[in-house]
GROMACS .gro file of C-alpha atoms in nm:
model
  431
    1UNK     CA    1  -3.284   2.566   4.796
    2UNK     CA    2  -3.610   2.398   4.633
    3UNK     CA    3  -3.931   2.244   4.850
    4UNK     CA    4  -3.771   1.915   4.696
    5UNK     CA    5  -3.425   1.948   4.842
    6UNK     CA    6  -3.568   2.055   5.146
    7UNK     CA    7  -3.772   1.778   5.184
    8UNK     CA    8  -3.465   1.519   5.128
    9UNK     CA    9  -3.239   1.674   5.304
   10UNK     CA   10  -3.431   1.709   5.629
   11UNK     CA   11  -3.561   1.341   5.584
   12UNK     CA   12  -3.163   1.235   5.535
   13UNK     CA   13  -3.075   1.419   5.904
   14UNK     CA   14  -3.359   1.279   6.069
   15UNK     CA   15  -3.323   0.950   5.939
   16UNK     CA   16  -2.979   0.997   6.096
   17UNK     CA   17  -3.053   1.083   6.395
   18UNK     CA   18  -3.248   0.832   6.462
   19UNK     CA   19  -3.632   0.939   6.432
   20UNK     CA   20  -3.879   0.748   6.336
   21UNK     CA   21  -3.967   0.696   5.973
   22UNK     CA   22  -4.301   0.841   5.997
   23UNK     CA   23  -4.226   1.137   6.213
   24UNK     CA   24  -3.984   1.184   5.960
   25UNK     CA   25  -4.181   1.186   5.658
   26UNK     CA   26  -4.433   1.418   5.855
   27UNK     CA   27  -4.190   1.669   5.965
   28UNK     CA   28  -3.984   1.674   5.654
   29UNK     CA   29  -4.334   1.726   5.466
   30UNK     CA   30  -4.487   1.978   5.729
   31UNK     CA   31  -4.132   2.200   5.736
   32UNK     CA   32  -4.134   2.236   5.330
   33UNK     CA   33  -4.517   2.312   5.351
   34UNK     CA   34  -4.403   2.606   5.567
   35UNK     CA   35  -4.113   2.735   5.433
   36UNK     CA   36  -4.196   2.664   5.073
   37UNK     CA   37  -4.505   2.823   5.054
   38UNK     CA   38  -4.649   2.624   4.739
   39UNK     CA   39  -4.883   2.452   4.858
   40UNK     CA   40  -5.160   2.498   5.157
   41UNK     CA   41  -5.079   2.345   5.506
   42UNK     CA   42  -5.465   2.165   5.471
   43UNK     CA   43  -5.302   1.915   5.278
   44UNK     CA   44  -5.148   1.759   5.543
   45UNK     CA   45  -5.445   1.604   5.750
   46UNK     CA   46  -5.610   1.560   5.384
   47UNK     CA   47  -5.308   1.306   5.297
   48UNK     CA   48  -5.314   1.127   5.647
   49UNK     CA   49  -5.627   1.086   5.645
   50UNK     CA   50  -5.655   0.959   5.246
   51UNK     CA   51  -5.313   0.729   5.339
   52UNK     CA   52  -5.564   0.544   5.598
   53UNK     CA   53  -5.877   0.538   5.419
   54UNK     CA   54  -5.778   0.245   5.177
   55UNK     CA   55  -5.987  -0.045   5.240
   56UNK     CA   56  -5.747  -0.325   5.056
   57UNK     CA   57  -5.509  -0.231   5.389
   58UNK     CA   58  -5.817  -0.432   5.623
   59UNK     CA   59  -5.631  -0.784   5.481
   60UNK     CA   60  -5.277  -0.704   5.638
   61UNK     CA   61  -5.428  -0.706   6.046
   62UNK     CA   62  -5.654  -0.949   5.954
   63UNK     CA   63  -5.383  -1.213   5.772
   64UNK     CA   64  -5.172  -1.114   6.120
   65UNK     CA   65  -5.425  -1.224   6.355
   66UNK     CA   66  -5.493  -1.548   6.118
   67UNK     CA   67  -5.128  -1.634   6.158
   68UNK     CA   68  -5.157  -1.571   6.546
   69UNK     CA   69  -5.450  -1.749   6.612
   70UNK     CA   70  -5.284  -2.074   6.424
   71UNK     CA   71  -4.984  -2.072   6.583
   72UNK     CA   72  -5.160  -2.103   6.905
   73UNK     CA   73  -5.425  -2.325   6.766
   74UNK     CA   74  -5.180  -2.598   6.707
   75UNK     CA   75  -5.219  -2.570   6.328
   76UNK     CA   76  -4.819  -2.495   6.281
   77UNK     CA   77  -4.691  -2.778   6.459
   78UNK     CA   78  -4.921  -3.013   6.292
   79UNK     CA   79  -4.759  -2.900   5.952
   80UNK     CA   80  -4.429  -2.930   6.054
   81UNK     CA   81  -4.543  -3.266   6.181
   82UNK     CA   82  -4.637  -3.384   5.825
   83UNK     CA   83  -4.333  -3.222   5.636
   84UNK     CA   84  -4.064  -3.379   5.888
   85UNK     CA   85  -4.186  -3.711   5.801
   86UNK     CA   86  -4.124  -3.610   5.387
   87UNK     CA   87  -3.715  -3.517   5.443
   88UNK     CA   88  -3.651  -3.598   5.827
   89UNK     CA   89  -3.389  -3.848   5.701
   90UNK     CA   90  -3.202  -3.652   5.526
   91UNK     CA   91  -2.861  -3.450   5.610
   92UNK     CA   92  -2.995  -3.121   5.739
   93UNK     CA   93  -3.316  -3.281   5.757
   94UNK     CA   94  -3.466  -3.051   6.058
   95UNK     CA   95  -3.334  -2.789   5.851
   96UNK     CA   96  -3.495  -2.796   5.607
   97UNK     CA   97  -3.821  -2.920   5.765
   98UNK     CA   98  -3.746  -2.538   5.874
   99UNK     CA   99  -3.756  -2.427   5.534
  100UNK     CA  100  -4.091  -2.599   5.385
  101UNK     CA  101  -4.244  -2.499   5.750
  102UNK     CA  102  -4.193  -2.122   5.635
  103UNK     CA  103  -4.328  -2.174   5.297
  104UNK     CA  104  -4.625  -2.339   5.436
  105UNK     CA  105  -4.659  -2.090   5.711
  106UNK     CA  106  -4.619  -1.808   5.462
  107UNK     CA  107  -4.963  -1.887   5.256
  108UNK     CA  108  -5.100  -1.825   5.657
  109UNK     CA  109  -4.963  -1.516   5.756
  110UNK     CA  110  -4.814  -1.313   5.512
  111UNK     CA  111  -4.553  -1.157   5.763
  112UNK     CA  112  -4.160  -1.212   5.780
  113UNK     CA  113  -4.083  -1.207   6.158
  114UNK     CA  114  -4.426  -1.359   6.212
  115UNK     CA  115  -4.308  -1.641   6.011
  116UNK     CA  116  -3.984  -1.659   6.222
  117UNK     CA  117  -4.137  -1.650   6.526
  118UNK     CA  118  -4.395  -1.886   6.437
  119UNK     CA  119  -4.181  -2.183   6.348
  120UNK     CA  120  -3.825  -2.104   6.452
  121UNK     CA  121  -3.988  -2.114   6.805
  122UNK     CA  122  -4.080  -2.510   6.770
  123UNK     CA  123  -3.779  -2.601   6.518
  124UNK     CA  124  -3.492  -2.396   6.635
  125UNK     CA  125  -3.436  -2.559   6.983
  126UNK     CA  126  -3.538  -2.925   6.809
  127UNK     CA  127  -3.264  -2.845   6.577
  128UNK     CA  128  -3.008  -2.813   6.896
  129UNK     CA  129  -3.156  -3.099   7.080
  130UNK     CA  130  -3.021  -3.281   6.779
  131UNK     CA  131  -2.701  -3.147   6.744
  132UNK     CA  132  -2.692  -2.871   6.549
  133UNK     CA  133  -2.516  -2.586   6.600
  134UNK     CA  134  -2.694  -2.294   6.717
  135UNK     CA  135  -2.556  -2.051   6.401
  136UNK     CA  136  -2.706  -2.329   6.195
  137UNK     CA  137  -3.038  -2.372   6.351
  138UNK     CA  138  -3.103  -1.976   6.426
  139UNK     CA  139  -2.970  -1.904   6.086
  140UNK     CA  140  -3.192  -2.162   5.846
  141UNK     CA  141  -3.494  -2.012   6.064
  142UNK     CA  142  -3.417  -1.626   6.006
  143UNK     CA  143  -3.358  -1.724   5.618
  144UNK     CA  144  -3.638  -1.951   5.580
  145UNK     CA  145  -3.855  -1.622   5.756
  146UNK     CA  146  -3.791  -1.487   5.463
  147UNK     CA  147  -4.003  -1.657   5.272
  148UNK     CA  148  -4.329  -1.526   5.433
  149UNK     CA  149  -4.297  -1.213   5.247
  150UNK     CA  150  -4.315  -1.409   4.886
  151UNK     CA  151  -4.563  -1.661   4.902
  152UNK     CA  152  -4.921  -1.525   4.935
  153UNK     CA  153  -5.108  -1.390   5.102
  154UNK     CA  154  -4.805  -1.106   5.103
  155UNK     CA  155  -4.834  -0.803   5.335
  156UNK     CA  156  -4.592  -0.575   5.126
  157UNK     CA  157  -4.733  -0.677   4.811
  158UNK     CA  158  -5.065  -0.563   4.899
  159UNK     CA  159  -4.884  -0.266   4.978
  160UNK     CA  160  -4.747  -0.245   4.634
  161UNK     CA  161  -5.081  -0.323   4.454
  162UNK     CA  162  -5.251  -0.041   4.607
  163UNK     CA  163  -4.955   0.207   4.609
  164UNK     CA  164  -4.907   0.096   4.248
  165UNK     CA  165  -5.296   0.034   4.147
  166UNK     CA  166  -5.257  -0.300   4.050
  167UNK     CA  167  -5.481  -0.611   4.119
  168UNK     CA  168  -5.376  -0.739   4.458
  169UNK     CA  169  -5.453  -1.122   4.334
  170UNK     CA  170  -5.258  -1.015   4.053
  171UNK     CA  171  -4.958  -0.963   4.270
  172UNK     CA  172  -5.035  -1.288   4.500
  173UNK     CA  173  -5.109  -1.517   4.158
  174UNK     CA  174  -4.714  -1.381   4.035
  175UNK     CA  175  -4.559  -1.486   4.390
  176UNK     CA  176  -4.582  -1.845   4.375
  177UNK     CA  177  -4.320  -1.922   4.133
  178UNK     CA  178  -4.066  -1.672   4.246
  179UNK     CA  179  -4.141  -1.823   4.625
  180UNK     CA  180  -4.095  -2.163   4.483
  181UNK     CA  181  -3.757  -2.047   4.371
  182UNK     CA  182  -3.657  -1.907   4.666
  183UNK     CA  183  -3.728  -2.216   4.864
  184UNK     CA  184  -3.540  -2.444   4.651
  185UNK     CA  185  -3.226  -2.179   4.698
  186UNK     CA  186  -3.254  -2.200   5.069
  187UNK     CA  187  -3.350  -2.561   5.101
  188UNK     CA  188  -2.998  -2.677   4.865
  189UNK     CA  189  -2.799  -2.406   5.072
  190UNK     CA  190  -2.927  -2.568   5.438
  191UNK     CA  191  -2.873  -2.921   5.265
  192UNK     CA  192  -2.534  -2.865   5.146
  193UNK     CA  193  -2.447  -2.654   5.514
  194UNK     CA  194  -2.556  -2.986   5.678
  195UNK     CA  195  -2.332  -3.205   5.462
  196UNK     CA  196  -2.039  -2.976   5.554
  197UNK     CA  197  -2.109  -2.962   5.862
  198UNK     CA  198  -2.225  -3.306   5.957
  199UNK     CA  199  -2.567  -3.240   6.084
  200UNK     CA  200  -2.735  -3.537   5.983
  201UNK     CA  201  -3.122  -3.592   6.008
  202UNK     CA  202  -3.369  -3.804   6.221
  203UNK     CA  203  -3.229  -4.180   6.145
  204UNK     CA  204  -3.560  -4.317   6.313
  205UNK     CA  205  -3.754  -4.107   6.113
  206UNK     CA  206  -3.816  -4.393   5.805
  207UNK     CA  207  -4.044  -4.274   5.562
  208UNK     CA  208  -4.382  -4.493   5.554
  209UNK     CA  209  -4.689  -4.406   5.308
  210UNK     CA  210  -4.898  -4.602   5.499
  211UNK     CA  211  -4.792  -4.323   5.817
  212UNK     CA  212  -4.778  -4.036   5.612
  213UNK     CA  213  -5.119  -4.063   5.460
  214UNK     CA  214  -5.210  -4.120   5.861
  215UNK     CA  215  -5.038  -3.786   5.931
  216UNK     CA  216  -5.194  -3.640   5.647
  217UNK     CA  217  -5.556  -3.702   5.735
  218UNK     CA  218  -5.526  -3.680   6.143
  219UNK     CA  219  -5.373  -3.343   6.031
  220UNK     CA  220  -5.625  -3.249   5.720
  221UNK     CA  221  -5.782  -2.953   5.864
  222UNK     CA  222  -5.441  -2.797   5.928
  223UNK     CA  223  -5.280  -2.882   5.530
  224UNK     CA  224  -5.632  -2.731   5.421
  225UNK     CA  225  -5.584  -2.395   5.552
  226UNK     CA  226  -5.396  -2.227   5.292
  227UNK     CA  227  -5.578  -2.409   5.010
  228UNK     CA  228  -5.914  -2.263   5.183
  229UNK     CA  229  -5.777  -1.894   5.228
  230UNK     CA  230  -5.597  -1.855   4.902
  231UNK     CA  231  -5.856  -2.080   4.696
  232UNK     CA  232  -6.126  -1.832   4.814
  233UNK     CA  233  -5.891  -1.572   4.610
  234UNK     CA  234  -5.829  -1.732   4.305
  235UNK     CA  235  -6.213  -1.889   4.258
  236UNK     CA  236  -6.347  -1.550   4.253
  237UNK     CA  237  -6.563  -1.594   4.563
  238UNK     CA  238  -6.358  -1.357   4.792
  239UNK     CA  239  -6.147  -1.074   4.735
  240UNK     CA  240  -5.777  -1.059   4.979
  241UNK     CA  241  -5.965  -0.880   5.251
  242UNK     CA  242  -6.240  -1.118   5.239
  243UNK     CA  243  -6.023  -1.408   5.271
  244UNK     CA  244  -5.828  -1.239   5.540
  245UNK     CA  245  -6.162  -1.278   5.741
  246UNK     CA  246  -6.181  -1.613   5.625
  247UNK     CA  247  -5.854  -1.702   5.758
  248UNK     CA  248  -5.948  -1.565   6.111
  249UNK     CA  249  -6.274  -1.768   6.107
  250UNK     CA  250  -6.137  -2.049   5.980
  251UNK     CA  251  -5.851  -2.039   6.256
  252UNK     CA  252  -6.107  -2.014   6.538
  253UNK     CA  253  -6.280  -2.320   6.401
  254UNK     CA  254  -5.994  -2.560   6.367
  255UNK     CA  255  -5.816  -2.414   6.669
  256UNK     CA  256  -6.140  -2.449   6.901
  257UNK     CA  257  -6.332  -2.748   6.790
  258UNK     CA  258  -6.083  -2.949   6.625
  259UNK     CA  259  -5.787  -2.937   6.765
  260UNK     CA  260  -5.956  -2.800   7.114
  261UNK     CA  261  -5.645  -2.576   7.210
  262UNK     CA  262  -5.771  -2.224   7.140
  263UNK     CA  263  -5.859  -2.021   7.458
  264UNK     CA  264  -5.958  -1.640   7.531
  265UNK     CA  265  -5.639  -1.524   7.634
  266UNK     CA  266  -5.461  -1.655   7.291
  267UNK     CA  267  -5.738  -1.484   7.083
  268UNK     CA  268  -5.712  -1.180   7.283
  269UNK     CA  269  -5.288  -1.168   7.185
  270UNK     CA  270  -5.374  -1.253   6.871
  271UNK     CA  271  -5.640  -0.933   6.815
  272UNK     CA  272  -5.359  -0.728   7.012
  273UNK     CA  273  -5.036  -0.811   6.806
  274UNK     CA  274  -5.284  -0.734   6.487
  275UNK     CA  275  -5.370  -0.379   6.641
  276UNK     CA  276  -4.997  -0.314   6.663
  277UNK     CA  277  -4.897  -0.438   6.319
  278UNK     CA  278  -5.216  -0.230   6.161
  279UNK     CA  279  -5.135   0.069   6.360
  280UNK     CA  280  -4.771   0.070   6.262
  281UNK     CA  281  -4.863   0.019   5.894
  282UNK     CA  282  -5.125   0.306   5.890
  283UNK     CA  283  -4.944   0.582   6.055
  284UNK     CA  284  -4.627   0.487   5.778
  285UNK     CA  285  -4.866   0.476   5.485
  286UNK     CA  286  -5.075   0.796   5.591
  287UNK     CA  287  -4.724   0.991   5.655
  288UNK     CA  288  -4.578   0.870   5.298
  289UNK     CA  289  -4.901   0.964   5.118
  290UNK     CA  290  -4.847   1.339   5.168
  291UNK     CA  291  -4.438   1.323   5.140
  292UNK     CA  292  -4.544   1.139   4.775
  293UNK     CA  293  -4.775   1.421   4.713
  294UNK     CA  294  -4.498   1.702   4.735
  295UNK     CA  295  -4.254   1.478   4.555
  296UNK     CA  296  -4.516   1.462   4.266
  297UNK     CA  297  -4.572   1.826   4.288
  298UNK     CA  298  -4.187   1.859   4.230
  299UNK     CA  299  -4.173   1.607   3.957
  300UNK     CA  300  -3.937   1.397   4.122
  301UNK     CA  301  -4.044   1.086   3.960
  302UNK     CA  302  -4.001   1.284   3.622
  303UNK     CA  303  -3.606   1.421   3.727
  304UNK     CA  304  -3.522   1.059   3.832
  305UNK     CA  305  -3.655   0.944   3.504
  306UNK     CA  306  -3.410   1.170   3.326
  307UNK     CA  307  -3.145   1.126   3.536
  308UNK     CA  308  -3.148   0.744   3.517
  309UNK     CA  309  -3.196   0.736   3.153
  310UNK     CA  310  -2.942   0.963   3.068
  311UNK     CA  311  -2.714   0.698   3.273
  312UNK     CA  312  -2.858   0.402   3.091
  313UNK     CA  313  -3.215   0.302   2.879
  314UNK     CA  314  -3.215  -0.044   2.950
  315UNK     CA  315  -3.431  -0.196   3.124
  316UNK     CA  316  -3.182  -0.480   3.338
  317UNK     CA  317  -2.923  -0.230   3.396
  318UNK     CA  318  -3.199   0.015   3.566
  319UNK     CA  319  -3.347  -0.278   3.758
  320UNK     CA  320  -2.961  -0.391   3.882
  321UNK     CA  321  -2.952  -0.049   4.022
  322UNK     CA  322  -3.229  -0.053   4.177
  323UNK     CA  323  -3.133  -0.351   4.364
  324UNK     CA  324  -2.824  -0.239   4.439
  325UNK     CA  325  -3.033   0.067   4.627
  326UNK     CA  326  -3.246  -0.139   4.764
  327UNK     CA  327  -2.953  -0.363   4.915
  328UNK     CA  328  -2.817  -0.072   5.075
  329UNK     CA  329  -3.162   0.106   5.177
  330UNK     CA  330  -3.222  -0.212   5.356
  331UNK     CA  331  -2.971  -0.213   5.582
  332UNK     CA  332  -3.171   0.119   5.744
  333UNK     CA  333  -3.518   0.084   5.667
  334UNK     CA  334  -3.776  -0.177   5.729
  335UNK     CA  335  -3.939  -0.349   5.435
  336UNK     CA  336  -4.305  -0.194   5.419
  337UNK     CA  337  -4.103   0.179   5.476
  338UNK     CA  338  -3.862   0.113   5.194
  339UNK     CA  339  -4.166  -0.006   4.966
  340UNK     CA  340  -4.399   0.291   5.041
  341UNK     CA  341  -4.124   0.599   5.020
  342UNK     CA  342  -3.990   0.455   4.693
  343UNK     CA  343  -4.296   0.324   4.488
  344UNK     CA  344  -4.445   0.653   4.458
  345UNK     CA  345  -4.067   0.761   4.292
  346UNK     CA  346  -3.978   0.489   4.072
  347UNK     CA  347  -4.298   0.354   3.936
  348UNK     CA  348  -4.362   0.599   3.656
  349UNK     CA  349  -3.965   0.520   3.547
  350UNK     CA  350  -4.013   0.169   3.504
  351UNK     CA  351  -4.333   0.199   3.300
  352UNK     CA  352  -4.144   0.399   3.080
  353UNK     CA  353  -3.895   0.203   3.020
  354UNK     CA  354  -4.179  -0.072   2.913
  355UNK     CA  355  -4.065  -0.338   3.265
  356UNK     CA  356  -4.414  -0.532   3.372
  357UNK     CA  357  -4.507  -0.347   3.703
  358UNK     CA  358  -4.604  -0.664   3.819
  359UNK     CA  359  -4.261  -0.816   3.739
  360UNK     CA  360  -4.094  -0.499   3.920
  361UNK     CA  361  -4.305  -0.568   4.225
  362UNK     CA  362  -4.182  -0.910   4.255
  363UNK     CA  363  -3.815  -0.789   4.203
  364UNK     CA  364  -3.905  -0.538   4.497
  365UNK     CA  365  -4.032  -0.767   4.721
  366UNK     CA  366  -3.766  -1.075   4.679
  367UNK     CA  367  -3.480  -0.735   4.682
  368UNK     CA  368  -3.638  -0.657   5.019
  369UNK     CA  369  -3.637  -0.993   5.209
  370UNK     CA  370  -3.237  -0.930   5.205
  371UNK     CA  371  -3.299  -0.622   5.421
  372UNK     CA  372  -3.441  -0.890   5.703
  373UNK     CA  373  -3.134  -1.072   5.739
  374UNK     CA  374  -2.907  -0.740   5.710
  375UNK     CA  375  -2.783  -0.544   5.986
  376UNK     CA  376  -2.837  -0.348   6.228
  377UNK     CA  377  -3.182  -0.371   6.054
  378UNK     CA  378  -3.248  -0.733   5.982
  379UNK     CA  379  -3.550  -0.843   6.168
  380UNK     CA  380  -3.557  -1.223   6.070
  381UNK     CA  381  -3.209  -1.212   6.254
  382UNK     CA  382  -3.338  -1.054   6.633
  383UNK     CA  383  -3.620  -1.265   6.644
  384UNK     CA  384  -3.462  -1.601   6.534
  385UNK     CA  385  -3.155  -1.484   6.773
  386UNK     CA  386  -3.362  -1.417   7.066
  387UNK     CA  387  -3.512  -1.775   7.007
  388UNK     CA  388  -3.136  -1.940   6.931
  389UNK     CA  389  -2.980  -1.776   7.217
  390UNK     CA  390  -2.705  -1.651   7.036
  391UNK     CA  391  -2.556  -1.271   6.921
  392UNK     CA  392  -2.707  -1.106   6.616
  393UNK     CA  393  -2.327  -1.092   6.535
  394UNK     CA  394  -2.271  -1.427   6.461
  395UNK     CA  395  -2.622  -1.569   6.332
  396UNK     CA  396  -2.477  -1.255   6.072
  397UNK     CA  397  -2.203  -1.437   6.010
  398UNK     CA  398  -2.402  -1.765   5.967
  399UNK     CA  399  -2.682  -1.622   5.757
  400UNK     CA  400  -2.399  -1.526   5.451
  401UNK     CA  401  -2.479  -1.849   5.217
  402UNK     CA  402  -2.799  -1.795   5.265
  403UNK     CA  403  -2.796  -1.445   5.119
  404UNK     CA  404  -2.584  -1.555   4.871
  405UNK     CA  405  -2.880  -1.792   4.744
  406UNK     CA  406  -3.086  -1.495   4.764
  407UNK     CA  407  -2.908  -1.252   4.605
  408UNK     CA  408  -2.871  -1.569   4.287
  409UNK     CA  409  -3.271  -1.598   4.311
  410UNK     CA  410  -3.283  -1.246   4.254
  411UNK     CA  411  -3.070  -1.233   3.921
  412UNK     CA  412  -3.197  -1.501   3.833
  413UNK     CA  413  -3.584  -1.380   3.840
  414UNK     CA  414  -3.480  -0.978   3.686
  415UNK     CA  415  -3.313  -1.155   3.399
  416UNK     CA  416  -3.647  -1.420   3.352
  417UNK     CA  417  -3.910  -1.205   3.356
  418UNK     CA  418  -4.182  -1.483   3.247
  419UNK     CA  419  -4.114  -1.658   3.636
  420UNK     CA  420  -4.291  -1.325   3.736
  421UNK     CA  421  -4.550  -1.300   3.535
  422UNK     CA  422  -4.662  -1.643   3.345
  423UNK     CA  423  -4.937  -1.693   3.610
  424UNK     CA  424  -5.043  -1.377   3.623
  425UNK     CA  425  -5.101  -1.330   3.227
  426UNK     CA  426  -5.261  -1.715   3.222
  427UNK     CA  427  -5.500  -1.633   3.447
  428UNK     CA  428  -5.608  -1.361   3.287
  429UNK     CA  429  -5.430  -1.070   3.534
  430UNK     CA  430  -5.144  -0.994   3.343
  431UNK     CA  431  -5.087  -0.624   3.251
   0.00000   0.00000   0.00000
């Protein structure tokens, strides 16, 4: 049996027996260091400790604790304040207030669940004060959660940038679009779920420019925040981990002298649920830098390459595949895991076969936001069902058209490639 077999198959029977991804990677990689004898053990602290020393990694903890300390400091309810006023009225109108919540929250936090948690907490149980049904509410909020993975700032793309050695702006500046797609999928899915179902919106709620423009400037500080952290990006005067810090100070400001709602212990949770989410991401990235290593050192990229393109050489039916891994590797493994094991492997096939990395990243990303509202993985689904009050069994059920207008947004940005990458290549990132 080769060090590369060995490696996969004792990842495989952990993974199935339930161990943790990075003690898998780590005894997988340790346990073909020893048998194989190729390659010294040394190289196992080496990797850990080169998977942690990556500086670009600073922005993910620092976006969390951003996204904490505005949820606390008022900032979220004060958009979804602004956007309820803009399609309150209509049928599924707290629905998709949801949505545009998300999207908004997304340019804050970065994070999935986080995004979930954030406004399904406020919108879910307004949704069944209204009458509508718990599936409905708990679902729209899991698949809107989705979103915060797209729109930037983007915890797994900065993953991908670094693991891929691309330009993390790059990778934001190529998200917009595709998250603007996305959002219009979910927004005409909850619309057309409220017309079926009758959930009408807020018939009080009459649209007035004279009291939006109020909203809009009683609430400025809040609709400024993502225009401030992401503006700092694209102007050249910070870089993502920069901004991250900017976020964080920018939070504390609006939270504690504006809207005067910020105490200790909500900065202290905030600084602890960062710790958490960095730890978690470090240990995963450190573990898959030294399983990468002995998968280069077997030239597993290389045999995947040749294996694939003895299948098929073009391009849309290797990225289809892909997907259809990715659908399936989702239902096991959580987004950052999935991203980190399988960059390393099937980067150097797609720039062979001439696809835009930064196009493939995008594809990655939007492929793994299905794996959130998949079980027994699905993330977006245990934290929006915990919130709903209702089994991850049927909010499963009741998140199907929405992963339907997922799985359309995907096809639909693999087979337009210029969605992906227009922004990127006018601004000057472009590969």
């Amino acid at each position: 049996m080769s060090p590369l077999e060995m490696a996969l198959i004792t990842m495989v029977i952990l993974f199935l027996i339930g161990m943790p991804i990075f003690m898998s990677l780590i005894i997988a990689s340790a346990l073909t260091l020893y048998l194989g004898d190729f390659l010294p053990m040394s190289i196992v602290h080496n990797s850990l400790f080169d998977g942690l020393n990556l500086f670009p990694l600073l922005a993910i903890p620092c976006f969390v604790v951003a996204g904490t300390l505005m949820e606390y400091g008022n900032i979220t309810q004060q958009i979804i304040d602004v956007v309820k006023q803009l399609v309150g009225r209509a049928h599924g109108g707290l629905g998709i207030t949801t949505i545009l919540a998300c999207a908004f929250f997304a340019a804050i936090s970065g994070s999935g669940p986080g995004t979930v948690a954030a406004v399904g907490t406020l919108l879910i149980p307004a949704m069944i004060r209204n009458g509508y049904s718990r599936e409905y509410a708990s679902a729209v909020a899991s698949s809107g959660g989705t979103i915060g993975i797209l729109i930037p700032p983007s915890n797994p793309m900065i993953i991908y940038a670094i693991l891929g050695n691309l330009s993390v702006t790059a990778m934001f500046t190529a998200g917009f679009i595709p998250g603007f797609v996305v959002s219009f999928a979910m927004i005409m899915t909850a619309y057309l779920l409220a017309r079926k179902y009758g959930f009408r919106g807020d018939e009080t709620a009459k649209f007035s420019l004279r009291e939006f423009l109020h909203s809009c400037r009683k609430c400025f500080f809040a609709l400024m925040t993502p225009i401030i952290i992401l503006g700092s990006i694209y102007s050249g005067y910070a870089t993502p981990v920069e901004a991250s810090v900017v976020a964080i100070l920018y939070a504390l400001f609006v939270g504690v002298c504006i809207n005067r709602c910020l105490r200790l212990e909500h900065i202290y949770r905030a600084l602890i649920e960062g710790a958490m989410i960095c730890g978690g991401v470090l240990i995963i990235v450190g573990a898959s830098t030294l399983f990468g290593k002995i998968l280069t050192y077997e030239e597993a990229p290389q045999k995947l390459t040749e294996l694939v393109l003895g299948f098929s050489t073009n391009p849309y039916v290797v990225l289809l595949l892909i997907i259809a891994v990715l659908y399936l590797l989702g239902m096991f493994m959580e987004t950052l895991s999935t991203i980190i094991i399988l960059v390393p492997v099937l980067l150097p096939m797609i720039l062979e076969l001439g696809i835009d990395p930064i196009h493939f990243g995008i594809i990655l990303v939007v492929t793994n936001n299905v794996a959130m509202l998949t079980p027994p993985l699905g993330v977006n689904l245990f934290v929006a069902s915990r919130i709903g009050d209702i089994s991850v069994e049927r909010l499963s059920v009741a998140v199907v058209p929405y992963l339907i207008a997922l799985t359309a947004s995907i096809l639909v940005l693999t087979f337009i490639p210029s969605l992906s990458t227009f922004l990127p290549n006018l601004l000057g990132y472009g590969q």
